[in-house]
CSV table of C-alpha atoms and ligand atoms in Angstrom, one decimal:
chain,number,residue,atom,x,y,z
A,1,MET,CA,5.8,-1.0,12.2
A,2,SER,CA,4.2,-4.4,11.7
A,3,HIS,CA,7.2,-7.1,10.1
A,4,ASN,CA,3.8,-8.5,8.7
A,5,PRO,CA,2.8,-7.1,5.2
A,6,ALA,CA,-1.3,-7.6,5.8
A,7,ASP,CA,-0.9,-5.6,9.2
A,8,ARG,CA,1.3,-3.1,6.5
A,9,VAL,CA,-1.5,-2.6,4.5
A,10,GLN,CA,-4.7,-3.2,7.0
A,11,ASP,CA,-3.2,-0.4,9.5
A,12,LEU,CA,-3.4,2.5,6.3
A,13,GLN,CA,-6.1,5.1,7.7
A,14,ASN,CA,-7.5,7.5,5.2
A,15,PHE,CA,-11.0,8.8,5.5
A,16,GLY,CA,-13.2,10.8,2.7
A,17,GLU,CA,-14.4,14.1,2.6
A,18,TYR,CA,-17.5,13.9,4.8
A,19,GLY,CA,-15.7,11.1,7.4
A,20,GLY,CA,-16.0,8.8,4.2
A,21,VAL,CA,-14.2,5.3,5.7
A,22,ASN,CA,-12.8,5.6,2.2
A,23,PRO,CA,-10.9,7.8,0.9
A,24,SER,CA,-12.5,10.4,-1.9
A,25,ILE,CA,-11.8,10.3,-5.4
A,26,ALA,CA,-9.6,12.8,-7.0
A,27,ASP,CA,-11.2,13.0,-10.5
A,28,SER,CA,-8.7,15.7,-11.5
A,29,SER,CA,-6.5,15.9,-14.2
A,30,THR,CA,-5.5,19.3,-12.7
A,31,PHE,CA,-5.0,21.4,-9.6
A,32,THR,CA,-5.8,25.1,-8.8
A,33,TYR,CA,-4.0,27.6,-6.9
A,34,LEU,CA,-4.6,30.3,-5.1
A,35,LYS,CA,-1.4,31.8,-5.8
A,36,ALA,CA,0.9,31.7,-8.5
A,37,SER,CA,4.2,32.6,-6.8
A,38,THR,CA,2.9,28.9,-4.7
A,39,MET,CA,2.7,27.1,-8.2
A,40,GLN,CA,6.2,28.3,-9.3
A,41,ALA,CA,7.5,26.7,-6.1
A,42,VAL,CA,5.8,23.5,-6.5
A,43,PHE,CA,7.0,23.6,-10.2
A,44,GLU,CA,10.6,24.5,-8.8
A,45,GLY,CA,10.3,21.4,-6.2
A,46,GLU,CA,10.6,24.0,-3.2
A,47,GLN,CA,7.5,22.8,-2.1
A,48,GLU,CA,6.0,19.9,-1.0
A,49,GLY,CA,2.5,18.2,-0.2
A,50,CYS,CA,0.9,20.3,-3.6
A,51,HIS,CA,-0.6,18.4,-6.5
A,52,LEU,CA,-0.3,19.8,-10.1
A,53,TYR,CA,-1.2,17.2,-12.8
A,54,SER,CA,-2.0,14.3,-12.0
A,55,ARG,CA,0.5,12.8,-14.5
A,56,HIS,CA,2.9,13.9,-11.9
A,57,THR,CA,0.9,12.9,-8.8
A,58,ASN,CA,-2.6,13.0,-8.4
A,59,PRO,CA,-4.3,12.1,-4.4
A,60,SER,CA,-6.1,8.6,-5.4
A,61,THR,CA,-3.5,7.6,-6.8
A,62,ASN,CA,-0.8,8.7,-3.6
A,63,TYR,CA,-3.6,6.6,-1.3
A,64,LEU,CA,-2.6,3.5,-4.2
A,65,CYS,CA,1.2,4.0,-3.4
A,66,GLU,CA,1.0,4.4,-0.4
A,67,ALA,CA,-0.9,1.0,0.1
A,68,LEU,CA,1.8,-1.2,-1.9
A,69,ALA,CA,5.0,0.9,-0.4
A,70,GLY,CA,3.6,-0.6,2.6
A,71,MET,CA,3.0,-4.2,1.4
A,72,GLU,CA,6.7,-4.4,0.1
A,73,ASN,CA,8.0,-2.3,2.6
A,74,THR,CA,10.1,0.2,0.8
A,75,GLU,CA,9.9,4.1,1.9
A,76,ALA,CA,8.1,4.7,-1.9
A,77,ALA,CA,5.8,3.6,-4.9
A,78,TYR,CA,5.1,4.6,-8.2
A,79,VAL,CA,1.9,3.3,-9.7
A,80,THR,CA,1.9,2.9,-13.5
A,81,ALA,CA,-1.0,1.9,-16.2
A,82,SER,CA,0.0,-1.5,-16.6
A,83,GLY,CA,2.7,-3.9,-15.5
A,84,MET,CA,4.6,-3.2,-18.4
A,85,GLY,CA,4.5,0.3,-17.7
A,86,ALA,CA,6.3,-0.3,-14.6
A,87,ILE,CA,8.7,-2.7,-16.0
A,88,THR,CA,9.6,-0.4,-18.9
A,89,SER,CA,9.9,2.7,-17.0
A,90,CYS,CA,11.9,1.6,-14.0
A,91,THR,CA,14.3,-0.4,-16.6
A,92,LEU,CA,14.9,2.5,-18.6
A,93,GLN,CA,15.2,4.5,-15.6
A,94,ILE,CA,18.2,2.4,-14.2
A,95,CYS,CA,19.6,2.1,-17.8
A,96,LYS,CA,21.0,3.8,-20.9
A,97,THR,CA,22.8,3.1,-23.8
A,98,GLY,CA,26.4,1.1,-22.9
A,99,ASP,CA,24.9,-0.5,-20.1
A,100,GLU,CA,23.9,-4.6,-19.3
A,101,ILE,CA,21.6,-6.2,-17.5
A,102,ILE,CA,21.6,-9.7,-16.0
A,103,ALA,CA,18.1,-11.0,-16.5
A,104,SER,CA,16.6,-14.6,-15.6
A,105,ARG,CA,15.5,-16.2,-18.8
A,106,THR,CA,12.2,-18.0,-17.2
A,107,ILE,CA,10.1,-14.4,-16.8
A,108,TYR,CA,6.8,-13.2,-17.8
A,109,GLY,CA,6.9,-13.1,-22.0
A,110,GLY,CA,6.4,-9.5,-22.1
A,111,THR,CA,9.6,-8.5,-20.3
A,112,TYR,CA,11.5,-10.8,-22.3
A,113,ALA,CA,10.4,-9.9,-24.9
A,114,PHE,CA,10.8,-6.2,-24.3
A,115,PHE,CA,14.8,-6.9,-22.9
A,116,LYS,CA,15.5,-8.8,-26.0
A,117,ASN,CA,14.0,-7.3,-29.3
A,118,PHE,CA,13.4,-3.4,-27.8
A,119,LEU,CA,16.3,-2.8,-25.3
A,120,PRO,CA,18.6,-3.6,-28.2
A,121,LYS,CA,17.3,-0.9,-30.3
A,122,LEU,CA,18.4,1.3,-27.6
A,123,GLY,CA,22.2,-0.2,-27.4
A,124,ILE,CA,21.5,-2.0,-24.1
A,125,LYS,CA,22.5,-5.6,-23.8
A,126,VAL,CA,20.7,-8.6,-22.2
A,127,HIS,CA,22.3,-11.2,-20.7
A,128,PHE,CA,19.6,-13.8,-19.8
A,129,ILE,CA,20.8,-17.0,-17.8
A,130,ASP,CA,19.4,-19.6,-15.3
A,131,ILE,CA,18.9,-17.6,-12.2
A,132,SER,CA,19.5,-20.7,-10.0
A,133,LYS,CA,23.2,-20.5,-10.9
A,134,THR,CA,24.7,-17.2,-9.3
A,135,GLU,CA,28.1,-17.9,-10.4
A,136,GLN,CA,26.8,-16.5,-14.0
A,137,ILE,CA,25.6,-13.4,-12.2
A,138,LYS,CA,29.5,-13.0,-10.9
A,139,ALA,CA,30.7,-14.2,-14.4
A,140,LEU,CA,28.9,-11.4,-16.3
A,141,ILE,CA,29.0,-8.6,-14.4
A,142,ASN,CA,31.3,-6.0,-15.4
A,143,GLN,CA,31.7,-2.3,-15.2
A,144,ASN,CA,28.4,-1.8,-17.7
A,145,THR,CA,26.1,-3.7,-15.6
A,146,LYS,CA,23.8,-1.8,-13.7
A,147,MET,CA,20.7,-4.8,-12.8
A,148,VAL,CA,19.8,-8.4,-12.3
A,149,TYR,CA,16.3,-8.9,-13.0
A,150,CYS,CA,14.5,-11.5,-11.8
A,151,GLU,CA,11.0,-12.8,-10.7
A,152,THR,CA,10.7,-14.4,-7.4
A,153,MET,CA,8.6,-17.0,-8.4
A,154,SER,CA,8.9,-17.9,-11.9
A,155,ASN,CA,6.5,-18.0,-15.0
A,156,PRO,CA,5.1,-20.7,-15.7
A,157,LEU,CA,7.1,-23.1,-14.2
A,158,LEU,CA,7.2,-21.6,-10.8
A,159,ASP,CA,11.1,-21.8,-9.8
A,160,ILE,CA,11.9,-19.2,-6.7
A,161,ALA,CA,14.9,-16.9,-7.4
A,162,ASP,CA,17.4,-17.0,-4.4
A,163,LEU,CA,17.2,-13.9,-3.9
A,164,PRO,CA,19.4,-13.5,-0.4
A,165,SER,CA,22.5,-15.9,-2.7
A,166,ILE,CA,21.8,-12.7,-5.1
A,167,SER,CA,21.4,-9.8,-3.5
A,168,LYS,CA,25.0,-11.0,-1.6
A,169,ILE,CA,26.2,-10.5,-5.4
A,170,THR,CA,24.7,-7.3,-6.5
A,171,LYS,CA,25.6,-6.0,-3.0
A,172,LYS,CA,28.9,-6.2,-3.3
A,173,ALA,CA,29.2,-5.0,-7.0
A,174,ASN,CA,26.9,-1.9,-6.4
A,175,ILE,CA,24.2,-2.7,-8.9
A,176,LYS,CA,20.6,-2.9,-8.9
A,177,LEU,CA,18.7,-6.0,-7.8
A,178,VAL,CA,14.9,-5.6,-9.6
A,179,VAL,CA,12.4,-8.0,-8.7
A,180,ASP,CA,9.1,-9.0,-10.3
A,181,ASN,CA,6.5,-9.8,-6.8
A,182,THR,CA,3.9,-10.3,-9.4
A,183,PHE,CA,2.6,-14.0,-8.5
A,184,THR,CA,3.4,-14.1,-4.6
A,185,PRO,CA,2.4,-10.5,-3.2
A,186,MET,CA,2.8,-10.7,0.8
A,187,ILE,CA,4.1,-14.2,0.6
A,188,PHE,CA,7.1,-12.8,-1.0
A,189,SER,CA,8.9,-9.8,0.7
A,190,PRO,CA,11.7,-9.3,-1.6
A,191,ILE,CA,12.9,-5.7,0.1
A,192,GLU,CA,13.9,-8.1,3.3
A,193,LEU,CA,15.6,-11.2,1.1
A,194,GLY,CA,18.3,-8.1,-0.3
A,195,ALA,CA,16.5,-7.3,-2.9
A,196,ASP,CA,16.1,-3.5,-4.2
A,197,ILE,CA,13.3,-2.4,-6.0
A,198,VAL,CA,10.3,-4.4,-6.3
A,199,LEU,CA,7.9,-4.5,-9.8
A,200,HIS,CA,4.2,-5.8,-9.6
A,201,SER,CA,1.5,-6.0,-12.2
A,202,LEU,CA,-1.2,-5.4,-10.2
A,203,THR,CA,-3.2,-6.8,-13.0
A,204,LYS,CA,-3.2,-10.2,-11.0
A,205,PHE,CA,-3.4,-11.2,-7.5
A,206,ILE,CA,-3.1,-7.5,-6.3
A,207,ASN,CA,-6.4,-6.3,-7.7
A,208,GLY,CA,-7.8,-9.8,-7.9
A,209,ALA,CA,-11.1,-8.5,-9.7
A,210,SER,CA,-9.8,-9.3,-13.7
A,211,ASP,CA,-11.4,-5.8,-14.3
A,212,ALA,CA,-8.0,-3.7,-14.4
A,213,VAL,CA,-4.7,-3.3,-15.5
A,214,GLY,CA,-2.1,-2.0,-13.6
A,215,GLY,CA,1.8,-1.8,-12.3
A,216,VAL,CA,3.9,-0.3,-9.3
A,217,VAL,CA,7.7,-0.1,-8.9
A,218,CYS,CA,7.8,0.3,-5.0
A,219,ALA,CA,11.7,1.5,-4.1
A,220,GLU,CA,13.8,3.7,-2.0
A,221,GLU,CA,12.0,7.5,-2.0
A,222,GLU,CA,15.4,8.6,-3.9
A,223,PHE,CA,14.8,6.8,-6.7
A,224,ILE,CA,10.8,7.2,-7.4
A,225,THR,CA,11.2,10.5,-7.2
A,226,GLU,CA,13.7,10.4,-10.1
A,227,MET,CA,11.4,8.4,-11.9
A,228,MET,CA,8.9,11.4,-10.8
A,229,ASP,CA,11.7,14.0,-12.1
A,230,VAL,CA,9.7,16.4,-14.4
A,231,ASN,CA,13.0,16.8,-16.7
A,232,THR,CA,14.4,13.4,-16.7
A,233,GLY,CA,12.0,11.0,-14.8
A,234,ALA,CA,10.9,7.8,-16.6
A,235,GLY,CA,7.9,7.8,-15.0
A,236,MET,CA,6.7,11.4,-15.7
A,237,LEU,CA,7.5,11.7,-19.2
A,238,LEU,CA,6.9,8.1,-20.7
A,239,GLY,CA,3.7,9.0,-19.2
A,240,PRO,CA,2.5,5.3,-18.2
A,241,VAL,CA,0.7,6.9,-15.5
A,242,MET,CA,-2.4,5.1,-13.6
A,243,ASP,CA,-5.7,6.9,-13.8
A,244,ALA,CA,-7.5,8.2,-10.4
A,245,ILE,CA,-10.4,6.3,-10.2
A,246,ARG,CA,-8.7,3.3,-11.1
A,247,ALA,CA,-6.4,3.3,-8.5
A,248,ALA,CA,-9.6,4.3,-6.1
A,249,ASN,CA,-10.5,0.7,-6.9
A,250,ILE,CA,-7.6,-1.4,-6.5
A,251,LEU,CA,-7.0,0.5,-3.5
A,252,LYS,CA,-9.9,-1.3,-2.2
A,253,ASN,CA,-9.1,-4.6,-3.4
A,254,ILE,CA,-5.7,-4.6,-1.8
A,255,LYS,CA,-7.7,-4.8,2.1
A,256,THR,CA,-8.7,-8.4,1.2
A,257,LEU,CA,-5.6,-9.5,-0.5
A,258,HIS,CA,-4.1,-11.2,2.2
A,259,ILE,CA,-7.5,-13.5,2.6
A,260,ARG,CA,-7.2,-14.3,-0.8
A,261,MET,CA,-3.9,-15.2,-1.1
A,262,LYS,CA,-4.0,-17.7,1.8
A,263,GLN,CA,-7.3,-19.2,0.0
A,264,HIS,CA,-5.5,-19.3,-3.2
A,265,SER,CA,-2.9,-21.4,-1.9
A,266,TYR,CA,-4.8,-23.6,0.7
A,267,ASN,CA,-6.7,-24.6,-2.8
A,268,ALA,CA,-3.1,-25.0,-5.2
A,269,GLN,CA,-1.7,-26.7,-2.1
A,270,TYR,CA,-4.9,-29.1,-1.9
A,271,ILE,CA,-4.9,-29.7,-5.4
A,272,SER,CA,-1.3,-30.2,-6.2
A,273,GLU,CA,-1.5,-32.9,-3.8
A,274,LYS,CA,-4.2,-34.6,-5.1
A,275,PHE,CA,-3.0,-34.8,-8.5
A,276,GLU,CA,0.3,-36.0,-7.8
A,277,ASP,CA,-1.6,-39.0,-6.1
A,278,GLU,CA,-3.1,-39.5,-9.3
A,279,GLY,CA,0.0,-40.1,-11.1
A,280,ILE,CA,0.0,-36.6,-12.8
A,281,LYS,CA,3.6,-34.4,-13.1
A,282,VAL,CA,2.8,-31.0,-11.3
A,283,PHE,CA,5.0,-28.4,-11.0
A,284,TYR,CA,3.5,-26.4,-7.2
A,285,PRO,CA,6.6,-25.2,-4.8
A,286,GLY,CA,4.4,-26.4,-2.2
A,287,VAL,CA,5.1,-29.9,-2.7
A,288,LYS,CA,8.3,-31.6,-2.1
A,289,SER,CA,8.8,-32.7,-5.4
A,290,HIS,CA,9.5,-29.1,-6.8
A,291,PRO,CA,13.2,-28.3,-7.1
A,292,HIS,CA,12.4,-25.7,-5.1
A,293,HIS,CA,10.6,-26.4,-2.5
A,294,GLN,CA,13.0,-26.2,0.4
A,295,LEU,CA,14.3,-22.5,-0.9
A,296,MET,CA,10.7,-21.5,-0.7
A,297,SER,CA,10.2,-23.0,2.2
A,298,GLN,CA,12.9,-20.8,3.8
A,299,THR,CA,12.3,-17.6,2.1
A,300,TYR,CA,8.5,-17.1,2.4
A,301,ASN,CA,5.9,-15.5,4.8
A,302,GLU,CA,4.9,-19.1,5.8
A,303,GLU,CA,0.8,-17.9,6.6
A,304,PHE,CA,0.1,-16.8,3.5
A,305,GLY,CA,0.7,-20.3,1.4
A,306,PHE,CA,2.7,-21.9,-1.4
A,307,GLY,CA,0.6,-19.3,-3.9
A,308,GLY,CA,-2.2,-19.4,-6.1
A,309,MET,CA,-0.3,-21.1,-9.3
A,310,LEU,CA,0.2,-24.7,-10.2
A,311,VAL,CA,1.4,-26.7,-13.4
A,312,LEU,CA,-0.2,-29.4,-14.5
A,313,ASP,CA,1.5,-31.1,-16.8
A,314,VAL,CA,-0.6,-33.7,-19.3
A,315,LYS,CA,2.3,-34.7,-21.9
A,316,THR,CA,0.7,-33.4,-25.6
A,317,LYS,CA,-0.4,-30.4,-27.2
A,318,GLU,CA,-3.6,-32.2,-27.5
A,319,ASN,CA,-4.6,-33.7,-24.3
A,320,ALA,CA,-4.0,-29.9,-22.7
A,321,TYR,CA,-6.4,-28.5,-24.9
A,322,ALA,CA,-9.1,-31.2,-24.4
A,323,PHE,CA,-8.5,-31.1,-20.5
A,324,MET,CA,-8.9,-26.8,-20.5
A,325,GLU,CA,-12.1,-27.1,-22.6
A,326,ALA,CA,-13.9,-30.0,-20.8
A,327,MET,CA,-12.9,-27.8,-17.4
A,328,GLN,CA,-14.9,-24.6,-19.4
A,329,ASN,CA,-17.4,-26.8,-20.1
A,330,ASP,CA,-18.0,-28.1,-16.6
A,331,ASN,CA,-17.7,-24.8,-15.6
A,332,ILE,CA,-14.5,-25.1,-13.0
A,333,GLY,CA,-13.2,-22.4,-14.5
A,334,TYR,CA,-12.1,-20.2,-17.9
A,335,LEU,CA,-9.8,-21.0,-20.4
A,336,ALA,CA,-8.2,-17.6,-20.2
A,337,VAL,CA,-4.8,-16.1,-20.0
A,338,SER,CA,-3.9,-13.8,-17.1
A,339,LEU,CA,-4.1,-15.0,-13.0
A,340,GLY,CA,-5.1,-14.3,-9.4
A,341,PHE,CA,-8.7,-14.1,-10.4
A,342,TYR,CA,-12.1,-15.5,-8.2
A,343,LYS,CA,-12.5,-18.6,-10.7
A,344,THR,CA,-9.9,-20.4,-12.0
A,345,LEU,CA,-8.2,-19.5,-15.0
A,346,PHE,CA,-5.8,-22.0,-17.1
A,347,SER,CA,-3.8,-21.6,-20.3
A,348,ALA,CA,-1.1,-23.6,-21.5
A,349,PRO,CA,2.0,-21.2,-21.7
A,350,GLY,CA,3.6,-23.1,-24.6
A,351,SER,CA,1.1,-21.0,-26.7
A,352,SER,CA,-0.2,-18.2,-25.0
A,353,THR,CA,1.7,-16.5,-22.4
A,354,SER,CA,5.4,-17.7,-23.4
A,355,SER,CA,4.8,-17.8,-27.3
A,356,GLU,CA,7.4,-14.9,-27.2
A,357,ILE,CA,9.9,-17.2,-26.6
A,358,PRO,CA,10.8,-19.1,-29.4
A,359,PRO,CA,10.3,-22.9,-29.5
A,360,GLU,CA,13.8,-24.1,-29.0
A,361,GLU,CA,14.4,-22.1,-26.1
A,362,GLN,CA,11.5,-22.8,-24.3
A,363,ASP,CA,12.8,-26.9,-24.7
A,364,GLN,CA,15.7,-25.8,-22.5
A,365,MET,CA,13.9,-23.8,-20.0
A,366,GLY,CA,12.1,-27.1,-19.5
A,367,LEU,CA,9.0,-26.2,-20.9
A,368,SER,CA,6.9,-28.9,-22.4
A,369,GLU,CA,3.6,-28.2,-25.1
A,370,GLY,CA,1.7,-30.4,-22.7
A,371,MET,CA,1.5,-27.7,-19.4
A,372,VAL,CA,-1.4,-26.2,-18.5
A,373,ARG,CA,-0.9,-23.4,-16.7
A,374,ILE,CA,-4.1,-23.2,-13.7
A,375,SER,CA,-4.5,-19.9,-11.2
A,376,ILE,CA,-6.4,-21.4,-9.1
A,377,GLY,CA,-9.7,-19.7,-7.6
A,378,LEU,CA,-11.0,-19.0,-4.4
A,379,ASP,CA,-12.9,-22.0,-4.7
A,380,ASN,CA,-15.2,-22.7,-1.2
A,381,ASP,CA,-15.2,-26.5,-1.7
A,382,ILE,CA,-11.7,-27.3,-3.3
A,383,LYS,CA,-12.4,-30.9,-2.6
A,384,ARG,CA,-15.8,-30.6,-5.1
A,385,THR,CA,-13.1,-28.8,-7.9
A,386,PHE,CA,-10.5,-31.9,-7.5
A,387,GLU,CA,-13.4,-34.6,-8.5
A,388,LYS,CA,-14.7,-32.0,-11.0
A,389,MET,CA,-11.0,-32.0,-12.6
A,390,LYS,CA,-10.4,-35.5,-12.3
A,391,LYS,CA,-13.6,-36.5,-14.0
A,392,CYS,CA,-12.8,-33.8,-16.6
A,393,MET,CA,-9.1,-35.4,-17.0
A,394,LYS,CA,-10.8,-39.6,-16.8
A,395,SER,CA,-13.4,-37.6,-19.7
A,396,VAL,CA,-10.6,-37.1,-22.1
A,397,GLY,CA,-8.4,-39.9,-21.7
A,398,ILE,CA,-5.2,-39.0,-19.6
A,399,ILE,CA,-6.1,-40.8,-16.4
B,1,PLP,C1,0.9,-10.0,-16.4
B,1,PLP,C2,2.1,-9.8,-16.1
B,1,PLP,C3,3.3,-8.7,-16.4
B,1,PLP,C4,2.7,-7.7,-17.2
B,1,PLP,O1,1.7,-7.0,-16.6
B,1,PLP,P1,0.7,-6.0,-17.3
B,1,PLP,O2,0.0,-5.8,-16.2
B,1,PLP,O3,-0.2,-7.3,-18.4
B,1,PLP,O4,1.4,-5.3,-17.6
B,1,PLP,C5,4.7,-8.7,-15.5
B,1,PLP,N1,4.9,-9.7,-14.9
B,1,PLP,C6,4.3,-11.1,-14.5
B,1,PLP,C7,4.8,-12.1,-13.8
B,1,PLP,C8,3.0,-10.8,-14.8
B,1,PLP,O5,2.5,-11.8,-14.9
């Protein structure tokens, strides 16, 4: 099998009925059996390869699972109705009352809220740390610790997790390293860097069309089978299942992901370098000023670049708001949360995507009110986009 995540996705062949070049969509919630005894055997897990009911398995969701497992180089995958559906069900499969999690404090706002507000209700304790301080991980591990959780590239400061170092600790302690790779599909291969489980929100780059919500858990066959167990599986019992038609649509979009990631990265690199030259504070791991430029250079899959996300700090909230509105009026992109669209999307993380995080903690994390998080689009002429963005900054008095 190829070492390249794009090749592993491209090499899959699944034909549809009548020789269709795309697999047919299994638009059914339930499946019929010729023999009652076969149904019993499937229920009891004695016969494989048959579908029973689409909360459990469905051919269309399976094709998508196969593509995502291929991309992340895992044995199996489980697709869910949202990224949060993947994060919550995976966590609850691993942890029970009394268990502990060590999590990066710079994680997606929804994940942070789930860990901080929801898990304590179930008696699961989460320690939030600066994930770059690996000695803190070591110090916090005890016999109740079940997982370390982080994002390969964190939201919104684009910090990079040192997965090789973290995984040395988790492997030694025999606990799971769970990594959310939503910002950097194809760019990072967390399994090859020592992670045990890789999660994604498919809503972002992977689907890339801002028309669907979805998620995935990529892991060993054994873990995915556990999640789907009809008696004890968090996937099966909590029911965050993805719909077959959505799965078929997302599968088609994955086939162009490698090209899109390269273009997003090219555009983000260009904009970051140019704004740095203008004296604006830029957060982008592709520029040398980013604290993790070196680390990322050593661990990423170079051909896909440093990613499509960047942050410009324009100092005040008023500047940030005026700049975003000017960009929207000039049709540079849209003032919207989310990421990975063909069109540029921007938001102020402090008052939107990271608003679940209390102000004093935002301070500690290095979040400032003047930050504009930008998911750069697939713009054909990024030089023209930069000139337009610069004009917007001038028009609101930032430069
Ligand atoms: C959006 C996002 C999620 C949540 O995914 P949904 O599809 O919105 O449920 C999780 N992690 C990261 C990094 C995200 O950007």
